[in-house]
Coordinates of C-alpha atoms and ligand atoms in Angstrom, one line a residue:
M1 CA 106.2 92.4 115.6
C2 CA 107.4 88.8 115.5
G3 CA 110.6 87.8 113.8
I4 CA 110.7 85.3 110.9
I5 CA 113.7 83.6 109.2
G6 CA 114.0 81.2 106.3
I7 CA 117.2 79.5 105.3
V8 CA 117.7 77.4 102.2
T9 CA 120.9 75.7 101.4
K10 CA 122.7 73.8 98.7
R11 CA 124.8 71.8 101.2
R12 CA 124.2 68.1 100.7
E13 CA 124.0 67.6 104.5
G14 CA 121.6 70.6 104.9
Q15 CA 121.8 73.0 107.8
T16 CA 121.0 72.3 111.4
A17 CA 118.4 74.2 113.4
E18 CA 121.2 75.7 115.4
I19 CA 121.8 78.3 112.6
A20 CA 118.1 79.2 112.6
V21 CA 118.1 79.5 116.4
E22 CA 121.2 81.8 116.2
C23 CA 119.4 84.0 113.6
L24 CA 116.2 84.0 115.7
D25 CA 118.3 85.1 118.7
R26 CA 119.3 88.2 116.8
L27 CA 115.6 88.7 115.8
S28 CA 114.1 88.2 119.2
Y29 CA 113.9 91.9 119.9
R30 CA 110.8 91.7 117.7
G31 CA 109.0 89.4 120.1
Y32 CA 110.0 86.7 122.5
D33 CA 107.0 84.8 124.0
S34 CA 107.3 81.6 121.9
V35 CA 109.6 80.2 119.3
G36 CA 109.7 77.4 116.7
V37 CA 111.5 75.9 113.8
A38 CA 110.4 73.8 110.8
T39 CA 112.9 71.8 108.8
L40 CA 112.3 70.3 105.4
G41 CA 114.5 67.4 104.3
D42 CA 113.0 64.0 103.5
N43 CA 110.3 64.9 106.0
L44 CA 108.8 68.1 107.4
E45 CA 109.5 68.4 111.1
V46 CA 108.3 71.1 113.4
V47 CA 109.5 71.8 116.9
K48 CA 108.1 74.7 118.9
M49 CA 107.4 75.9 122.4
K50 CA 106.2 78.7 124.6
G51 CA 109.3 80.6 125.8
K52 CA 112.4 82.5 124.6
V53 CA 115.0 81.4 122.0
E54 CA 117.5 80.5 124.8
D55 CA 114.8 78.2 126.4
F56 CA 114.4 76.5 123.0
S57 CA 118.1 75.6 122.6
H58 CA 118.1 74.2 126.2
K59 CA 115.0 72.1 125.6
F60 CA 115.8 70.7 122.1
D61 CA 119.0 69.3 120.7
V62 CA 119.2 71.8 117.9
N63 CA 122.1 70.1 116.2
S64 CA 120.2 67.0 115.5
I65 CA 117.4 68.9 113.8
R66 CA 118.4 69.3 110.2
G67 CA 117.0 70.2 106.8
K68 CA 117.8 71.8 103.4
V69 CA 115.1 74.3 104.0
I70 CA 114.4 75.8 107.5
L71 CA 111.8 78.2 108.8
G72 CA 112.0 79.9 112.2
H73 CA 109.8 82.2 114.2
T74 CA 110.0 84.2 117.4
R75 CA 106.5 85.5 118.5
W76 CA 104.8 88.5 120.0
A77 CA 101.3 87.2 120.6
T78 CA 98.4 88.9 118.9
H79 CA 95.8 86.1 118.3
G80 CA 95.8 83.6 121.1
P81 CA 98.0 83.6 124.2
P82 CA 101.6 82.4 124.1
T83 CA 101.3 78.6 124.3
D84 CA 103.1 75.7 122.6
Y85 CA 100.2 75.2 120.2
N86 CA 100.0 78.9 119.2
A87 CA 103.7 79.0 118.6
H88 CA 104.7 79.1 114.9
P89 CA 105.4 77.4 112.5
H90 CA 101.9 76.2 111.7
T91 CA 101.1 73.3 109.5
D92 CA 98.3 71.9 107.3
C93 CA 96.3 68.7 107.9
S94 CA 98.7 66.4 106.2
N95 CA 101.9 68.0 107.7
S96 CA 103.2 68.8 104.3
I97 CA 103.2 72.6 104.5
A98 CA 104.7 74.8 107.2
V99 CA 104.2 78.6 107.6
V100 CA 105.6 81.4 109.7
H101 CA 104.0 84.8 109.7
N102 CA 104.5 88.3 111.1
G103 CA 101.4 90.4 111.0
T104 CA 97.6 90.0 111.5
I105 CA 95.0 88.5 109.2
E106 CA 91.8 90.4 109.5
N107 CA 89.5 88.0 107.7
F108 CA 90.8 84.8 109.4
R109 CA 87.5 84.0 111.2
E110 CA 85.5 83.8 107.9
L111 CA 88.3 81.8 106.2
K112 CA 88.7 79.4 109.1
A113 CA 84.9 78.7 109.2
E114 CA 85.0 77.9 105.5
L115 CA 88.0 75.7 105.8
E116 CA 86.4 73.9 108.8
M117 CA 83.3 73.2 106.7
L118 CA 85.6 71.7 104.1
G119 CA 87.0 69.3 106.8
H120 CA 90.3 71.1 107.8
K121 CA 91.3 70.6 111.4
F122 CA 92.9 73.4 113.4
K123 CA 95.2 73.1 116.4
S124 CA 95.8 76.7 117.4
Q125 CA 93.9 79.9 118.1
T126 CA 96.1 81.9 115.8
D127 CA 95.1 83.7 112.6
T128 CA 98.2 82.3 110.9
E129 CA 97.1 78.7 110.9
I130 CA 94.6 79.4 108.1
I131 CA 97.5 79.9 105.7
P132 CA 98.9 76.4 105.5
H133 CA 95.3 75.1 105.3
L134 CA 94.4 77.5 102.5
I135 CA 97.5 76.4 100.5
E136 CA 96.6 72.8 101.1
E137 CA 93.1 73.5 99.9
F138 CA 94.2 75.2 96.7
K139 CA 96.7 72.4 96.0
R140 CA 93.9 69.9 96.6
R141 CA 92.0 71.6 93.9
G142 CA 94.8 71.0 91.5
M143 CA 97.0 74.1 91.7
D144 CA 100.8 73.8 91.7
S145 CA 102.6 75.0 94.9
F146 CA 103.4 78.6 93.8
S147 CA 99.9 79.1 92.4
A148 CA 98.4 77.7 95.6
F149 CA 100.6 80.1 97.6
K150 CA 99.6 83.1 95.5
A151 CA 95.9 82.2 95.7
T152 CA 96.2 82.0 99.5
V153 CA 97.9 85.5 99.6
N154 CA 95.0 86.8 97.4
A155 CA 92.4 85.4 99.8
I156 CA 93.8 87.0 103.0
E157 CA 93.3 90.5 104.2
G158 CA 95.6 92.3 106.6
T159 CA 99.3 92.8 107.1
Y160 CA 101.9 90.2 106.6
A161 CA 105.3 88.9 106.0
I162 CA 104.8 85.2 105.3
L163 CA 107.2 82.4 104.6
A164 CA 106.0 78.9 103.6
V165 CA 107.7 75.6 102.8
I166 CA 105.8 73.0 100.9
R167 CA 106.9 69.4 100.6
G168 CA 108.0 68.5 97.1
D169 CA 110.4 71.3 96.4
N170 CA 113.3 73.1 98.2
R171 CA 111.8 76.6 98.0
I172 CA 110.8 79.2 100.5
Y173 CA 107.6 80.9 99.3
F174 CA 107.2 84.5 100.5
A175 CA 104.7 87.3 100.5
K176 CA 104.8 90.8 102.0
K177 CA 102.3 93.5 102.8
Y178 CA 103.3 96.1 105.4
N179 CA 105.6 93.9 107.5
P180 CA 109.3 93.7 106.4
L181 CA 111.1 91.0 104.5
V182 CA 114.6 91.1 103.3
I183 CA 116.6 88.4 101.5
G184 CA 120.3 87.7 102.2
I185 CA 122.3 86.1 99.4
G186 CA 125.1 83.8 100.7
E187 CA 127.5 81.5 99.0
D188 CA 125.7 78.2 99.2
T189 CA 122.9 79.3 101.5
N190 CA 120.3 82.0 101.1
Y191 CA 118.3 83.7 103.8
I192 CA 115.1 85.6 104.1
S193 CA 114.2 87.4 107.3
S194 CA 112.3 90.2 109.0
D195 CA 115.5 92.1 109.5
I196 CA 119.1 92.3 108.3
P197 CA 121.0 91.7 111.6
S198 CA 119.6 88.1 111.8
F199 CA 121.8 87.0 108.9
L200 CA 124.5 89.7 109.1
P201 CA 127.3 87.2 110.1
Y202 CA 126.7 85.3 106.9
T203 CA 126.1 87.9 104.2
K204 CA 125.8 91.6 103.6
T205 CA 124.3 91.2 100.1
I206 CA 120.6 91.9 100.3
V207 CA 117.4 92.2 98.3
V208 CA 114.6 94.1 100.0
I209 CA 111.1 92.9 99.2
S210 CA 108.4 95.5 98.7
D211 CA 104.7 95.6 99.6
D212 CA 102.4 93.3 97.5
E213 CA 105.2 91.2 96.2
V214 CA 105.2 87.4 96.2
G215 CA 107.9 85.0 95.1
Y216 CA 110.2 82.2 96.1
L217 CA 113.7 81.7 97.2
T218 CA 116.0 78.8 96.4
A219 CA 119.6 78.1 97.4
D220 CA 120.8 79.3 93.9
S221 CA 122.3 82.7 93.3
P222 CA 119.9 85.4 91.9
L223 CA 121.9 85.2 88.6
N224 CA 120.8 81.6 88.3
G225 CA 117.2 82.3 89.2
G226 CA 117.5 81.7 92.9
V227 CA 115.2 84.6 93.7
Y228 CA 111.9 85.0 91.9
I229 CA 109.7 88.0 92.7
E230 CA 106.4 89.1 91.2
H231 CA 104.4 92.2 91.8
K232 CA 100.7 91.9 90.7
G233 CA 101.6 89.2 88.2
E234 CA 104.6 91.1 86.7
K235 CA 108.0 89.6 87.1
I236 CA 110.5 91.9 88.9
E237 CA 114.1 92.2 87.7
V238 CA 115.9 91.0 90.8
N239 CA 119.4 91.8 89.8
D240 CA 118.6 95.6 89.9
R241 CA 117.6 95.2 93.5
I242 CA 120.8 93.7 94.9
K243 CA 122.5 95.9 97.4
I244 CA 125.5 95.5 99.6
I245 CA 125.2 97.0 103.1
N246 CA 128.1 98.3 105.2
W247 CA 127.0 97.2 108.7
D248 CA 129.6 95.0 110.5
A249 CA 128.6 91.7 111.9
E250 CA 130.1 92.5 115.4
S251 CA 127.5 95.2 115.8
A252 CA 124.9 92.5 116.0
S253 CA 126.7 90.7 118.8
K254 CA 127.2 91.5 122.5
E255 CA 131.0 91.5 122.3
G256 CA 131.5 90.7 126.0
Y257 CA 128.9 93.0 127.4
R258 CA 126.2 91.6 129.6
H259 CA 123.4 93.1 127.6
F260 CA 123.0 94.7 124.2
M261 CA 121.6 97.8 125.9
E262 CA 124.8 98.5 127.8
K263 CA 126.9 97.8 124.7
E264 CA 124.7 100.1 122.6
I265 CA 124.8 103.0 125.1
M266 CA 128.6 102.7 125.0
E267 CA 128.5 102.8 121.2
S268 CA 126.7 106.1 121.3
P269 CA 129.8 108.3 120.7
R270 CA 130.7 106.3 117.6
S271 CA 127.1 106.3 116.4
V272 CA 126.8 110.1 116.8
K273 CA 130.1 110.6 115.0
E274 CA 129.1 108.3 112.1
T275 CA 125.6 109.9 112.0
I276 CA 127.0 113.4 111.6
S277 CA 129.6 112.4 109.0
G278 CA 126.9 110.3 107.2
L279 CA 124.6 113.4 107.0
L280 CA 127.5 115.7 105.9
A281 CA 128.4 113.2 103.2
D282 CA 124.8 113.3 102.1
I283 CA 124.4 117.0 102.4
D284 CA 122.4 117.4 99.2
E285 CA 119.6 115.3 100.7
V286 CA 119.9 117.2 103.9
M287 CA 119.5 120.5 102.1
K288 CA 116.6 119.2 100.1
A289 CA 114.9 118.4 103.4
V290 CA 115.8 121.8 104.8
K291 CA 114.3 123.5 101.7
I292 CA 111.0 121.6 102.1
L293 CA 110.9 122.4 105.9
K294 CA 111.7 126.1 105.4
D295 CA 109.1 126.5 102.6
S296 CA 106.3 124.9 104.7
R297 CA 103.5 126.7 106.5
R298 CA 103.6 124.1 109.2
I299 CA 105.9 121.2 110.0
L300 CA 104.3 118.1 111.7
I301 CA 106.9 116.0 113.4
V302 CA 105.6 112.5 113.8
G303 CA 107.0 109.7 115.9
A304 CA 106.3 107.1 118.6
G305 CA 107.9 106.5 122.0
T306 CA 111.5 107.5 122.0
S307 CA 111.4 108.8 118.5
Y308 CA 108.5 111.1 119.5
H309 CA 110.6 112.5 122.3
A310 CA 113.4 113.3 119.8
G311 CA 110.7 115.0 117.6
L312 CA 109.4 116.9 120.6
L313 CA 112.8 118.3 121.3
F314 CA 113.2 119.3 117.7
S315 CA 109.7 121.0 117.7
I316 CA 110.8 123.1 120.7
L317 CA 114.0 124.2 118.9
L318 CA 111.9 125.2 115.8
Q319 CA 109.2 126.9 117.8
R320 CA 111.8 129.0 119.5
E321 CA 112.8 130.2 116.0
G322 CA 109.2 131.2 115.3
I323 CA 108.6 128.2 113.1
N324 CA 105.2 126.5 113.2
A325 CA 106.3 123.0 114.3
I326 CA 103.8 120.6 115.8
P327 CA 104.9 117.4 117.6
V328 CA 102.5 114.5 116.7
I329 CA 102.3 111.2 118.6
A330 CA 102.1 108.9 115.6
S331 CA 99.1 106.9 116.9
E332 CA 97.0 110.1 117.2
Y333 CA 97.6 111.1 113.6
Y334 CA 93.9 111.3 112.8
N335 CA 93.6 114.4 114.9
Y336 CA 95.5 116.4 112.3
R337 CA 94.5 117.6 108.9
T338 CA 97.3 118.8 106.6
S339 CA 97.6 120.3 103.2
T340 CA 100.0 120.8 100.4
D341 CA 101.6 123.7 102.3
D342 CA 102.6 121.5 105.2
S343 CA 105.5 119.1 105.5
I344 CA 106.0 116.0 107.7
L345 CA 109.1 114.9 109.4
A346 CA 108.6 111.2 110.3
I347 CA 111.1 109.9 112.8
S348 CA 111.5 106.2 113.4
Q349 CA 114.5 104.1 114.4
S350 CA 113.2 101.0 112.7
G351 CA 111.6 102.7 109.8
E352 CA 108.7 100.3 110.2
T353 CA 106.4 101.5 113.0
L354 CA 102.9 101.0 111.7
D355 CA 101.4 104.1 113.4
V356 CA 104.1 106.3 111.7
R357 CA 103.3 104.7 108.4
L358 CA 99.6 105.2 108.8
A359 CA 100.2 108.8 109.7
M360 CA 102.4 109.2 106.6
G361 CA 99.8 107.6 104.4
K362 CA 97.1 110.1 105.6
F363 CA 99.3 113.2 105.3
K364 CA 100.7 112.1 102.0
A365 CA 97.2 111.7 100.6
E366 CA 96.5 115.2 101.8
G367 CA 99.4 116.5 99.7
S368 CA 102.0 117.1 102.3
K369 CA 105.7 116.4 101.5
I370 CA 107.3 113.7 103.7
I371 CA 110.8 113.7 105.0
S372 CA 112.0 110.8 107.1
L373 CA 114.8 110.1 109.6
T374 CA 115.3 106.4 110.1
N375 CA 118.2 104.1 111.1
V376 CA 117.5 101.4 108.5
I377 CA 118.3 102.0 104.9
Y378 CA 115.6 100.9 102.4
S379 CA 113.1 100.7 105.3
E380 CA 109.4 101.0 104.5
I381 CA 109.3 104.5 105.9
S382 CA 112.4 105.6 104.0
R383 CA 111.1 104.3 100.8
Q384 CA 107.7 106.0 101.2
S385 CA 109.3 109.4 101.8
D386 CA 110.1 112.3 99.4
V387 CA 113.4 112.8 101.2
S388 CA 115.1 110.0 103.3
L389 CA 117.6 111.0 105.9
Y390 CA 119.4 108.4 108.0
T391 CA 121.1 108.1 111.4
S392 CA 124.1 105.8 111.1
A393 CA 123.9 104.3 114.6
G394 CA 124.3 100.7 113.3
P395 CA 121.9 97.9 114.2
E396 CA 120.2 98.3 117.6
I397 CA 119.2 95.0 119.1
G398 CA 118.1 96.0 122.7
V399 CA 114.4 96.8 122.8
A400 CA 115.2 100.1 124.5
A401 CA 116.2 102.7 122.0
T402 CA 119.6 104.2 123.2
K403 CA 122.3 105.0 120.7
T404 CA 119.6 105.6 118.1
F405 CA 117.9 108.2 120.2
T406 CA 121.2 110.1 120.8
S407 CA 121.9 109.9 117.0
Q408 CA 118.4 111.1 116.2
V409 CA 119.0 114.1 118.5
A410 CA 122.4 114.8 116.8
S411 CA 120.7 114.7 113.4
L412 CA 118.0 117.0 114.4
L413 CA 120.5 119.5 115.8
L414 CA 122.1 119.5 112.4
L415 CA 118.8 120.1 110.7
W416 CA 118.0 122.9 113.1
S417 CA 121.3 124.6 112.4
A418 CA 120.8 124.2 108.7
I419 CA 117.4 125.7 108.9
K420 CA 118.8 128.7 110.7
D421 CA 121.6 129.0 108.1
E422 CA 124.0 128.5 110.9
D423 CA 127.4 127.0 110.5
F424 CA 127.1 123.4 111.7
S425 CA 130.7 122.5 111.8
Y426 CA 130.4 122.5 115.7
L427 CA 128.6 119.2 115.3
R428 CA 131.8 117.5 114.2
N429 CA 132.6 117.5 118.0
A430 CA 129.2 116.2 119.1
H431 CA 130.5 112.7 119.8
I432 CA 133.1 114.1 122.2
V433 CA 130.3 115.6 124.3
V434 CA 128.7 112.1 124.4
E435 CA 132.1 110.5 125.3
D436 CA 132.8 113.0 128.1
S437 CA 129.3 112.5 129.5
L438 CA 129.8 108.7 129.5
S439 CA 132.8 109.2 131.8
L440 CA 130.2 110.1 134.4
S441 CA 128.3 106.9 134.0
G442 CA 129.4 105.6 137.4
K443 CA 127.3 108.5 139.0
A444 CA 124.3 107.7 136.8
S445 CA 124.6 104.0 137.8
A446 CA 124.5 105.1 141.4
F447 CA 121.3 107.0 140.8
G448 CA 119.9 103.9 139.1
E449 CA 120.8 101.7 142.1
E450 CA 118.9 104.0 144.4
L451 CA 116.0 104.2 142.1
A452 CA 115.8 100.4 141.9
K453 CA 114.6 100.4 145.5
Q454 CA 111.6 102.7 144.7
S455 CA 108.2 101.9 143.2
N456 CA 107.5 105.4 141.8
A457 CA 109.5 108.3 140.5
Y458 CA 109.1 111.7 138.9
F459 CA 111.3 113.2 136.2
L460 CA 110.9 116.9 135.9
G461 CA 112.3 119.3 133.3
R462 CA 111.6 122.6 131.6
G463 CA 112.1 123.6 128.0
L464 CA 114.4 121.3 126.0
S465 CA 115.0 119.2 129.1
L466 CA 111.3 118.1 129.2
P467 CA 111.6 115.7 126.3
L468 CA 114.7 114.3 128.0
A469 CA 112.8 113.9 131.2
M470 CA 110.0 112.1 129.3
E471 CA 112.6 109.9 127.7
A472 CA 114.1 109.1 131.1
A473 CA 110.7 108.2 132.5
L474 CA 109.9 106.0 129.6
K475 CA 113.2 104.1 129.8
V476 CA 112.9 103.5 133.6
K477 CA 109.3 102.3 133.1
E478 CA 109.9 100.0 130.2
I479 CA 113.0 98.2 131.4
A480 CA 113.1 98.5 135.2
Y481 CA 109.3 98.3 135.6
I482 CA 109.3 101.3 138.0
H483 CA 106.3 103.5 137.7
S484 CA 107.9 106.8 136.5
E485 CA 106.2 109.8 135.0
A486 CA 107.6 113.0 133.5
Y487 CA 106.1 116.5 133.8
P488 CA 107.0 120.0 132.9
A489 CA 108.5 121.1 136.3
G490 CA 106.0 124.0 136.7
E491 CA 103.1 121.7 135.9
S492 CA 104.0 119.4 138.8
K493 CA 102.3 121.9 141.2
H494 CA 99.0 121.4 139.4
G495 CA 98.4 117.9 140.6
P496 CA 101.4 115.5 140.5
I497 CA 102.9 117.0 143.7
A498 CA 100.1 115.4 145.7
L499 CA 101.9 112.1 145.5
V500 CA 105.1 113.5 146.9
T501 CA 105.7 112.3 150.4
Q502 CA 108.8 111.6 152.5
G503 CA 111.6 110.0 150.4
F504 CA 109.6 110.2 147.0
P505 CA 112.3 110.4 144.3
V506 CA 112.2 113.4 142.0
I507 CA 114.9 113.6 139.3
F508 CA 115.4 117.0 137.7
I509 CA 116.8 117.2 134.2
N510 CA 118.4 120.6 134.1
G511 CA 119.8 121.4 130.7
E512 CA 119.0 125.1 130.5
E513 CA 120.0 126.7 133.7
D514 CA 117.8 129.9 133.6
L515 CA 114.3 128.4 133.3
G516 CA 113.4 128.4 137.0
L517 CA 113.9 124.8 138.1
Q518 CA 115.5 125.9 141.3
D519 CA 112.1 126.9 142.7
N520 CA 110.7 123.5 141.9
V521 CA 113.5 121.8 143.7
Q522 CA 112.7 123.8 146.8
E523 CA 109.0 122.9 146.5
M524 CA 109.8 119.2 146.3
K525 CA 112.4 119.3 149.1
A526 CA 109.8 121.1 151.4
R527 CA 107.6 118.0 151.0
G528 CA 110.3 115.6 151.9
S529 CA 111.1 114.4 148.4
K530 CA 114.6 112.9 147.8
T531 CA 115.8 115.2 145.0
Y532 CA 118.3 114.2 142.2
S533 CA 119.5 116.2 139.2
I534 CA 121.4 115.8 136.0
S535 CA 122.6 119.4 135.4
I536 CA 124.6 121.1 132.7
N537 CA 127.2 123.6 133.9
K538 CA 125.3 124.9 137.0
S539 CA 124.4 123.1 140.2
L540 CA 120.7 122.8 141.2
N541 CA 121.5 122.0 144.8
T542 CA 119.5 118.8 144.9
D543 CA 120.3 116.0 147.4
R544 CA 122.3 114.1 144.8
E545 CA 123.6 115.6 141.6
I546 CA 125.5 114.9 138.4
L547 CA 127.0 118.1 137.0
I548 CA 128.2 117.9 133.4
K549 CA 130.4 120.6 131.8
V550 CA 129.4 121.3 128.2
N551 CA 131.2 124.1 126.4
D552 CA 128.8 124.5 123.5
K553 CA 125.4 124.6 125.1
R554 CA 123.7 123.7 121.9
L555 CA 125.0 120.2 122.4
F556 CA 123.7 119.7 125.9
P557 CA 120.9 117.1 125.1
L558 CA 123.7 114.8 123.8
A559 CA 125.3 114.9 127.2
I560 CA 122.2 114.1 129.1
A561 CA 120.8 111.3 126.8
P562 CA 123.4 108.6 127.6
L563 CA 123.2 109.3 131.4
I564 CA 119.5 108.8 131.6
Q565 CA 119.9 105.6 129.7
I566 CA 122.6 104.4 132.1
L567 CA 120.5 105.3 135.0
A568 CA 117.6 103.2 133.7
Y569 CA 119.9 100.3 132.7
R570 CA 121.4 100.1 136.1
S571 CA 118.0 100.1 137.8
A572 CA 116.9 97.2 135.6
V573 CA 120.1 95.2 136.3
I574 CA 119.7 95.7 140.1
K575 CA 116.0 94.7 139.8
G576 CA 117.0 91.6 137.8
T577 CA 114.8 92.4 134.8
D578 CA 116.1 91.7 131.3
P579 CA 116.6 95.2 129.8
D580 CA 117.1 93.7 126.3
K581 CA 113.7 92.0 126.3
P582 CA 111.3 93.8 128.6
R583 CA 108.0 92.0 129.2
N584 CA 105.1 92.7 126.8
L585 CA 107.2 94.8 124.5
A586 CA 108.8 94.3 121.1
K587 CA 111.3 96.6 119.5
T588 CA 109.4 97.0 116.2
V589 CA 105.8 97.8 116.6
T590 CA 103.9 96.8 113.5
V591 CA 100.4 96.7 114.9
R592 CA 98.1 99.6 115.7
Ligands
AGP601 C1 112.1 102.8 123.0 O1 112.9 102.5 124.1 C2 110.8 102.1 122.9 N1 111.0 100.7 123.0 C3 109.8 102.5 121.9 O2 109.1 103.6 122.6 C4 110.2 103.0 120.5 O3 110.9 104.2 120.6 C5 108.9 103.2 119.6 O4 108.3 101.9 119.5 C6 109.2 103.8 118.3 O5 110.0 102.9 117.5 P1 110.7 103.4 116.1 O6 111.6 104.5 116.5 O7 111.3 102.2 115.6 O8 109.5 104.0 115.3

């Protein structure tokens, strides 16, 4: 969590903080409870505050803050509440060193106590503040800036992506362990950030930093030594690492939509189309994954939140084929013991989720083969997998996963068909199902408007509709702050129905017509519930209904996914919450 950006320019006049704020805005899905910028020119200046990036540009004249080197940070608080003091960047005693950090430092208390004994004065409650003081301390003992930075990195334990500026040179020092860092190479300005979309309008040329690497960035091109990277003391050949990505800059902007979430739902048909063509173009990798999955005794499908729901749906598809597939909530990974006969499918939009990485680490150590499905090329999860598959949904900025979920489901349908040796050419039309379904978004919005008046709701489903009901409940909860829960419809009679009184909203997700939902509708109606349904091909006779026609029933989850997202989105808009930045959440969860 937290988004960090570093910018270093050759321009004589430097860059203004406006550019850092703009990059931070595109990073703020990673955390948005405080924000700050440090600029290094003749002096080191730091401006920071509690609040969101937009509040920062209102409060400060960002055009008048200028430097040749700039650091920026948008925070998701871990150590210390969101306050002006706890906001990053943090500085040393002499205001010569500024640091931004994403991660947590486990041994910060011991280090802080030692530094305080040596006379260092702290202004915040954060773990991060020890970093500039440690650098200062090592410099005081005679080390040059890079050596002091490396000594600091060696002293800390935990997870981190760190950027530091030190008066005396125009470099950004960086270090990475677990949390992401990627460099963007521009013409006269270079960037280093938690994620590619932040600098996407300026460059598509990137260098991904790996775990346990340290180095520094200047404004020069890598060919002229602008990027220096070391791994455990060994210099890395940077030119071999340079990649060009094919994301377009527009995909990281709202393009006239009120929220990223709405725009991203509307992009789903394109995302699904590109995902399917991307996988078909990479069919050798897909078939490698299929072989591993088919040869396994068990398949553990690991994911968190929305990605878990996609995995749950896939596990049901496989179980129905007699395949031993186990859906695993990533954070509960320690409950499972695997062996060399098992394989793991790790699903993660961001490719960074720490719980998924911890699960992968354990299962890999036990000898299982790892396949991953992520939306971010060269992500940590992809790089640690035996086979890496990708959705091609494009960058997703809204905290709520939308087009990436629909694209995950499309990818998993392709894998399922490939496992069954079934012709998967039907998936070439998958995006049309999504498109047709979106033509009913007015109806889903109307459901959302009614739901916005409620404090509680149930989503019920059976079979493959259950993961979709769970996803709907998660979406409504996370962005509209309505308490919503999902249950297998039959299970609702074993407890949850006790809460159903006159007018209690129950939304049925009805993708497979013959599983017996009809009875559950009657049970809910008999208790005064207001019943809704999103049904495929056959009516459920609820009070309100969206009926979607889908010719190829295998594709039905792709018709339901965008409508549950629209429903949740509309509830949030009516309630006046910010669906792109729901409270307490961050898009990329890199803490346990
Ligand atoms: C989705 O709307 C959520 N914000 C969240 O549950 C998310 O799906 C989860 O954190 C997993 O993220 P990942 O796919 O990047 O691993």
